[in-house]
């Protein structure tokens, strides 16, 4: 009898191969997160950042052209006739700063649109005012709620809702693999409802990230979360243990970095700016901003983005259902019939015992797979 838990050389080699094969996923996560986050955030520089100079006379035109030339592509400077037009551009996010020159120069910004963009614009025009020997007054035409002074609380809400959503994918897709697809689909809708309610509680009563429009924020959070869950659970049918890596690429690496929650596209490389136009995280962040701070301007487009991701999720679930049905047909076709009153071994293949044994194996296997997926999912 063995005196300890020492393993045979063959089993040690097999266990080592198992560990090494599973190390591939965290290493790929490391590479992916580094490329995504550092590529998007390590050196924010403005390019074609739209700003206005208020005035219609020659001096305003000269100032606008001078800033345009000095900016070397960093700024896109235009003139507007009056303050009202400048405020309208800020409220529709057609510009991110408006400078009113004179003895008492003033800069108009919209902090709710992007605090980092407003900071960049303020730095530019502080220098302009200083060159004329005047202090600069800064007026925020769209300030954020008291609980979100930097305007980045919506981004961190996005992070919380995203993690709750794709971690739920690991549970429903892994532990729920033995359930019928329609039950898993119902669980995804229920989970997205719970996640979105938690997000709304964070945004309103708990941290005060918004001071109105909480119902609309919840609706956007639910649509966003449901899209992630439907896509993730559907993909689990095809990707299995690689699902976590897949959803992290889609909903963390490419999603957080293109959302505009920290830096708007005008401060990022072009790749992330392009994703911002149609990725679901940007749809959520910009949708909440539009709903809460900008009177619903362009809200329909952001809702459409989230709705299209939801439809994609339904399509992926539909494909998963077809794939699982084909697998069941192949399994039934390849199982030998066996005698009606056959042996115990035959009963294990054909009779009720087959289902008990299959379910027991699947549950044990699913628990191991679920544990691995959860460890990966929460290790962002």
Coordinates of C-alpha atoms in Angstrom, one line a residue:
X1 CA 0.0 0.0 0.0
X2 CA 1.3 3.5 -0.9
X3 CA 2.4 5.6 2.0
X4 CA 1.7 8.9 0.4
X5 CA 0.0 10.8 -2.4
X6 CA 3.0 10.6 -4.7
X7 CA 1.9 10.2 -8.3
X8 CA 3.3 7.9 -11.0
X9 CA 5.6 9.5 -13.6
X10 CA 2.9 9.1 -16.3
X11 CA 0.2 10.8 -14.3
X12 CA 2.7 13.6 -13.4
X13 CA 3.4 14.2 -17.0
X14 CA -0.3 14.2 -17.9
X15 CA -1.0 16.7 -15.1
X16 CA 1.8 18.9 -16.2
X17 CA 0.5 18.9 -19.8
X18 CA -2.9 19.8 -18.4
X19 CA -1.5 22.7 -16.4
X20 CA 0.6 24.0 -19.3
X21 CA -2.4 23.8 -21.7
X22 CA -4.5 25.9 -19.4
X23 CA -1.7 28.5 -18.9
X24 CA -2.3 29.4 -22.5
X25 CA -5.5 31.3 -21.6
X26 CA -4.1 33.6 -18.9
X27 CA -1.0 34.3 -21.1
X28 CA -3.2 35.3 -24.0
X29 CA -5.2 37.5 -21.6
X30 CA -2.0 39.2 -20.5
X31 CA -1.0 39.9 -24.1
X32 CA -4.5 41.0 -25.1
X33 CA -5.0 43.3 -22.1
X34 CA -1.6 44.9 -22.6
X35 CA -2.1 45.5 -26.3
X36 CA -5.6 46.8 -25.8
X37 CA -5.2 49.0 -22.7
X38 CA -1.7 50.4 -23.4
X39 CA -2.6 50.8 -27.1
X40 CA -5.7 52.8 -26.2
X41 CA -4.6 54.7 -23.1
X42 CA -0.8 55.0 -22.8
X43 CA -0.3 58.2 -24.8
X44 CA -3.6 60.2 -25.3
X45 CA -3.1 62.9 -27.9
X46 CA -5.8 65.1 -29.5
X47 CA -6.5 64.8 -33.2
X48 CA -9.2 66.8 -35.0
X49 CA -10.6 67.8 -31.6
X50 CA -13.4 70.2 -32.5
X51 CA -13.4 73.6 -30.8
X52 CA -15.1 76.9 -31.6
X53 CA -14.0 80.5 -31.5
X54 CA -16.9 82.8 -30.9
X55 CA -17.0 85.8 -33.2
X56 CA -17.5 86.7 -36.8
X57 CA -15.0 89.5 -37.3
X58 CA -11.5 89.3 -38.8
X59 CA -9.8 88.9 -35.4
X60 CA -11.9 85.8 -34.6
X61 CA -11.1 84.4 -38.1
X62 CA -7.3 85.0 -37.6
X63 CA -7.3 83.4 -34.1
X64 CA -9.1 80.3 -35.4
X65 CA -6.7 79.9 -38.3
X66 CA -3.7 80.5 -36.1
X67 CA -4.9 77.8 -33.6
X68 CA -5.6 75.4 -36.5
X69 CA -2.1 75.9 -38.0
X70 CA -0.3 75.6 -34.6
X71 CA -2.3 72.6 -33.7
X72 CA -0.9 70.6 -36.6
X73 CA -3.9 68.3 -36.8
X74 CA -4.6 68.2 -33.1
X75 CA -7.5 70.7 -33.3
X76 CA -10.3 71.3 -35.7
X77 CA -11.1 75.0 -35.1
X78 CA -14.2 76.8 -36.4
X79 CA -15.8 80.1 -35.8
X80 CA -19.4 80.5 -34.6
X81 CA -21.3 83.8 -34.6
X82 CA -22.4 84.0 -31.0
X83 CA -22.5 82.3 -27.6
X84 CA -25.8 80.6 -28.2
X85 CA -24.5 78.8 -31.2
X86 CA -21.4 77.7 -29.2
X87 CA -23.6 76.4 -26.4
X88 CA -25.7 74.5 -28.9
X89 CA -22.6 72.8 -30.4
X90 CA -21.5 71.8 -26.9
X91 CA -24.9 70.3 -26.0
X92 CA -25.0 68.3 -29.3
X93 CA -21.4 67.3 -28.9
X94 CA -20.5 68.9 -32.1
X95 CA -17.6 70.6 -30.3
X96 CA -15.8 70.2 -27.0
X97 CA -14.9 73.8 -26.2
X98 CA -15.8 77.3 -27.2
X99 CA -13.5 80.3 -26.7
X100 CA -14.9 83.8 -26.3
X101 CA -12.0 86.3 -26.8
X102 CA -11.8 89.8 -25.3
X103 CA -10.7 91.6 -22.2
X104 CA -12.4 89.0 -20.1
X105 CA -12.0 85.8 -22.1
X106 CA -14.2 82.8 -21.3
X107 CA -14.0 79.2 -22.3
X108 CA -17.2 77.1 -22.5
X109 CA -16.9 73.4 -22.0
X110 CA -19.3 70.4 -21.4
X111 CA -17.8 68.4 -18.7
X112 CA -20.4 65.6 -18.9
X113 CA -19.3 65.0 -22.5
X114 CA -15.8 64.1 -21.4
X115 CA -13.8 65.5 -18.6
X116 CA -10.5 64.6 -20.2
X117 CA -11.4 66.4 -23.5
X118 CA -12.5 69.5 -21.5
X119 CA -9.1 69.4 -19.7
X120 CA -7.2 69.3 -23.0
X121 CA -9.3 72.2 -24.3
X122 CA -8.8 74.2 -21.2
X123 CA -5.0 73.8 -21.3
X124 CA -5.0 75.1 -24.9
X125 CA -7.0 78.2 -24.3
X126 CA -5.4 79.0 -20.9
X127 CA -2.2 79.6 -22.9
X128 CA -4.1 81.6 -25.5
X129 CA -5.5 83.9 -22.8
X130 CA -2.2 84.2 -21.1
X131 CA -0.5 85.4 -24.3
X132 CA -2.9 88.4 -24.2
X133 CA -2.3 88.9 -20.5
X134 CA -5.8 87.9 -19.3
X135 CA -7.0 85.3 -16.9
X136 CA -9.4 82.7 -18.4
X137 CA -12.8 82.0 -17.0
X138 CA -14.1 78.5 -17.6
X139 CA -17.8 77.8 -17.7
X140 CA -19.2 74.2 -17.7
X141 CA -22.4 74.2 -19.7
X142 CA -23.2 70.5 -18.9
X143 CA -21.8 69.7 -15.4
X144 CA -22.0 66.2 -14.1
X145 CA -24.0 65.0 -11.0
X146 CA -22.5 65.7 -7.6
X147 CA -21.6 62.0 -7.1
X148 CA -19.6 61.9 -10.3
X149 CA -17.3 65.0 -10.3
X150 CA -14.9 63.6 -12.9
X151 CA -17.6 62.3 -15.2
X152 CA -15.9 58.9 -15.3
X153 CA -18.4 57.2 -12.9
X154 CA -20.4 56.0 -15.9
X155 CA -17.3 54.2 -17.2
X156 CA -16.8 52.4 -14.0
X157 CA -20.5 51.5 -13.9
X158 CA -19.9 50.0 -17.3
X159 CA -17.1 47.9 -15.9
X160 CA -19.3 46.6 -13.0
X161 CA -22.2 45.7 -15.3
X162 CA -19.8 44.1 -17.8
X163 CA -18.1 41.9 -15.2
X164 CA -21.4 40.9 -13.7
X165 CA -22.6 39.9 -17.2
X166 CA -19.7 38.0 -18.6
X167 CA -19.0 36.2 -15.3
X168 CA -22.6 35.0 -15.4
X169 CA -21.8 33.6 -18.8
X170 CA -19.3 31.2 -17.2
X171 CA -22.0 30.0 -14.7
X172 CA -24.9 29.6 -17.2
X173 CA -22.7 28.2 -20.0
X174 CA -20.6 25.9 -17.8
X175 CA -22.8 24.7 -14.9
X176 CA -25.9 25.1 -17.0
X177 CA -24.6 23.1 -20.0
X178 CA -26.9 20.2 -19.1
X179 CA -30.0 22.4 -19.3
X180 CA -32.1 22.9 -22.4
X181 CA -31.1 25.9 -24.4
X182 CA -34.5 27.6 -23.7
X183 CA -33.9 27.4 -20.0
X184 CA -30.4 28.9 -20.4
X185 CA -31.9 31.7 -22.5
X186 CA -34.4 32.4 -19.7
X187 CA -31.6 32.4 -17.2
X188 CA -29.6 35.0 -19.4
X189 CA -32.6 37.3 -19.4
X190 CA -33.1 36.9 -15.6
X191 CA -29.4 37.4 -14.9
X192 CA -29.2 40.5 -17.1
X193 CA -32.2 41.9 -15.2
X194 CA -30.5 41.4 -11.9
X195 CA -27.2 42.8 -13.1
X196 CA -28.9 45.9 -14.5
X197 CA -30.8 46.5 -11.3
X198 CA -27.6 46.3 -9.3
X199 CA -26.0 48.8 -11.7
X200 CA -29.0 51.2 -11.4
X201 CA -28.7 50.9 -7.6
X202 CA -25.0 51.8 -7.8
X203 CA -25.7 54.7 -10.1
X204 CA -28.5 56.2 -8.1
X205 CA -29.2 55.5 -4.5
X206 CA -25.7 54.3 -3.5
X207 CA -23.2 56.6 -5.2
X208 CA -25.3 59.3 -6.9
X209 CA -23.6 59.0 -10.2
X210 CA -26.8 60.5 -11.8
X211 CA -29.3 62.7 -10.2
X212 CA -32.2 62.0 -12.6
X213 CA -33.0 59.7 -15.5
X214 CA -32.4 56.6 -13.4
X215 CA -35.1 54.6 -15.2
X216 CA -33.6 55.2 -18.6
X217 CA -30.2 54.3 -17.3
X218 CA -31.5 51.0 -16.0
X219 CA -33.1 50.2 -19.4
X220 CA -29.8 50.9 -21.2
X221 CA -28.0 48.7 -18.6
X222 CA -30.4 45.8 -19.1
X223 CA -30.2 46.0 -22.9
X224 CA -26.4 46.1 -22.7
X225 CA -26.1 43.3 -20.2
X226 CA -28.6 41.1 -22.1
X227 CA -26.6 41.4 -25.3
X228 CA -23.4 40.3 -23.5
X229 CA -25.1 37.3 -21.8
X230 CA -26.9 36.1 -25.0
X231 CA -23.7 36.3 -27.1
X232 CA -21.6 34.7 -24.4
X233 CA -23.9 31.8 -23.5
X234 CA -24.5 31.1 -27.2
X235 CA -20.7 31.1 -27.9
X236 CA -20.2 28.7 -25.0
X237 CA -21.8 26.0 -27.2
X238 CA -18.9 26.4 -29.7
X239 CA -16.0 27.7 -27.6
X240 CA -16.4 25.7 -24.4
X241 CA -13.5 26.6 -22.0
X242 CA -12.3 29.3 -24.5
X243 CA -15.5 31.2 -24.0
X244 CA -14.1 33.4 -21.2
X245 CA -11.2 34.5 -23.4
X246 CA -13.6 35.2 -26.2
X247 CA -16.0 37.3 -24.2
X248 CA -13.0 39.2 -22.6
X249 CA -11.7 40.1 -26.0
X250 CA -15.2 41.3 -27.1
X251 CA -16.4 42.9 -23.9
X252 CA -13.3 44.0 -22.0
X253 CA -10.2 44.4 -24.3
X254 CA -12.1 46.0 -27.2
X255 CA -15.0 47.3 -25.3
X256 CA -13.7 49.3 -22.3
X257 CA -11.0 50.8 -24.5
X258 CA -13.4 52.1 -27.2
X259 CA -16.2 53.1 -24.9
X260 CA -15.1 56.8 -24.6
X261 CA -15.6 56.6 -20.8
X262 CA -12.0 57.7 -20.1
X263 CA -10.8 59.2 -23.3
X264 CA -13.0 60.1 -26.3
X265 CA -12.1 58.9 -29.7
X266 CA -10.5 62.3 -30.5
X267 CA -7.8 61.5 -28.0
X268 CA -7.2 57.9 -29.0
X269 CA -5.6 56.0 -31.9
X270 CA -7.9 55.7 -34.9
X271 CA -8.6 51.9 -34.4
X272 CA -10.4 52.5 -31.1
X273 CA -12.1 55.6 -32.4
X274 CA -13.6 53.5 -35.2
X275 CA -14.8 50.9 -32.7
X276 CA -16.4 53.6 -30.7
X277 CA -18.9 54.2 -33.5
X278 CA -20.6 50.8 -33.2
X279 CA -19.3 48.9 -30.1
X280 CA -21.8 48.1 -27.3
X281 CA -19.8 49.7 -24.5
X282 CA -19.7 53.0 -26.4
X283 CA -23.5 52.6 -27.0
X284 CA -24.0 52.3 -23.2
X285 CA -21.7 55.1 -22.1
X286 CA -22.8 57.6 -24.8
X287 CA -26.4 56.6 -24.4
X288 CA -26.4 57.3 -20.6
X289 CA -24.6 60.6 -21.3
X290 CA -27.2 61.6 -23.9
X291 CA -30.1 60.6 -21.7
X292 CA -28.9 62.2 -18.5
X293 CA -27.0 65.3 -19.6
X294 CA -27.8 66.2 -23.2
X295 CA -31.6 66.0 -23.4
X296 CA -31.7 62.8 -25.3
X297 CA -29.7 64.1 -28.3
X298 CA -28.7 61.2 -30.6
X299 CA -30.1 58.8 -28.0
X300 CA -31.9 56.8 -30.7
X301 CA -28.6 55.9 -32.4
X302 CA -27.0 54.7 -29.2
X303 CA -30.1 52.6 -28.3
X304 CA -29.9 51.2 -31.9
X305 CA -26.3 50.1 -31.3
X306 CA -27.3 48.2 -28.1
X307 CA -30.4 46.7 -29.8
X308 CA -28.3 45.4 -32.7
X309 CA -25.9 43.7 -30.2
X310 CA -29.0 42.2 -28.6
X311 CA -30.2 40.9 -31.9
X312 CA -26.7 39.4 -32.6
X313 CA -27.0 37.7 -29.2
X314 CA -30.4 36.2 -30.3
X315 CA -28.8 35.0 -33.5
X316 CA -25.9 33.4 -31.8
X317 CA -28.3 31.6 -29.4
X318 CA -30.2 30.4 -32.4
X319 CA -27.1 29.0 -34.0
X320 CA -26.2 27.3 -30.7
X321 CA -29.6 25.7 -30.6
X322 CA -29.2 24.3 -34.2
X323 CA -25.7 23.0 -33.4
X324 CA -26.8 21.3 -30.2
X325 CA -29.7 19.7 -32.0
X326 CA -27.4 18.3 -34.7
X327 CA -25.1 16.9 -32.0
X328 CA -28.0 15.2 -30.3
X329 CA -29.0 13.6 -33.6
X330 CA -25.5 12.4 -34.2
X331 CA -25.3 10.9 -30.7
X332 CA -28.6 9.1 -31.1
X333 CA -27.6 7.8 -34.5
X334 CA -24.3 6.3 -33.2
X335 CA -25.5 4.7 -29.9
X336 CA -26.0 1.0 -30.4
X337 CA -29.5 -0.3 -29.7
X338 CA -28.6 -3.2 -27.5
X339 CA -31.0 -6.0 -26.3
X340 CA -34.2 -5.1 -24.6
X341 CA -33.6 -7.3 -21.6
X342 CA -29.8 -7.1 -21.8
X343 CA -27.1 -6.9 -19.3
X344 CA -26.3 -4.1 -16.9
X345 CA -23.7 -2.8 -19.3
X346 CA -26.4 -2.5 -22.0
X347 CA -28.7 -0.8 -19.5
X348 CA -26.0 1.7 -18.8
X349 CA -26.0 2.6 -22.5
X350 CA -29.7 2.5 -23.2
X351 CA -31.8 2.5 -20.1
X352 CA -32.4 5.0 -17.3
X353 CA -29.0 4.2 -15.9
X354 CA -27.5 5.8 -19.0
X355 CA -29.0 9.1 -18.2
X356 CA -28.0 9.0 -14.5
X357 CA -24.4 8.2 -15.4
X358 CA -24.2 10.7 -18.2
X359 CA -25.6 13.4 -16.0
X360 CA -23.3 12.5 -13.1
X361 CA -20.3 12.7 -15.5
X362 CA -21.4 15.9 -17.0
X363 CA -22.0 17.6 -13.6
X364 CA -18.5 16.7 -12.4
X365 CA -16.9 17.7 -15.6
X366 CA -19.0 20.9 -15.7
X367 CA -17.9 21.8 -12.1
X368 CA -14.2 21.6 -13.0
X369 CA -14.8 23.6 -16.2
X370 CA -16.9 26.2 -14.3
X371 CA -14.2 26.7 -11.7
X372 CA -11.6 27.3 -14.4
X373 CA -13.9 29.7 -16.3
X374 CA -14.9 31.7 -13.1
X375 CA -11.2 32.0 -12.1
X376 CA -10.5 33.5 -15.5
X377 CA -13.6 35.6 -15.7
X378 CA -13.1 37.4 -12.4
X379 CA -9.3 37.9 -12.9
X380 CA -9.6 41.1 -14.9

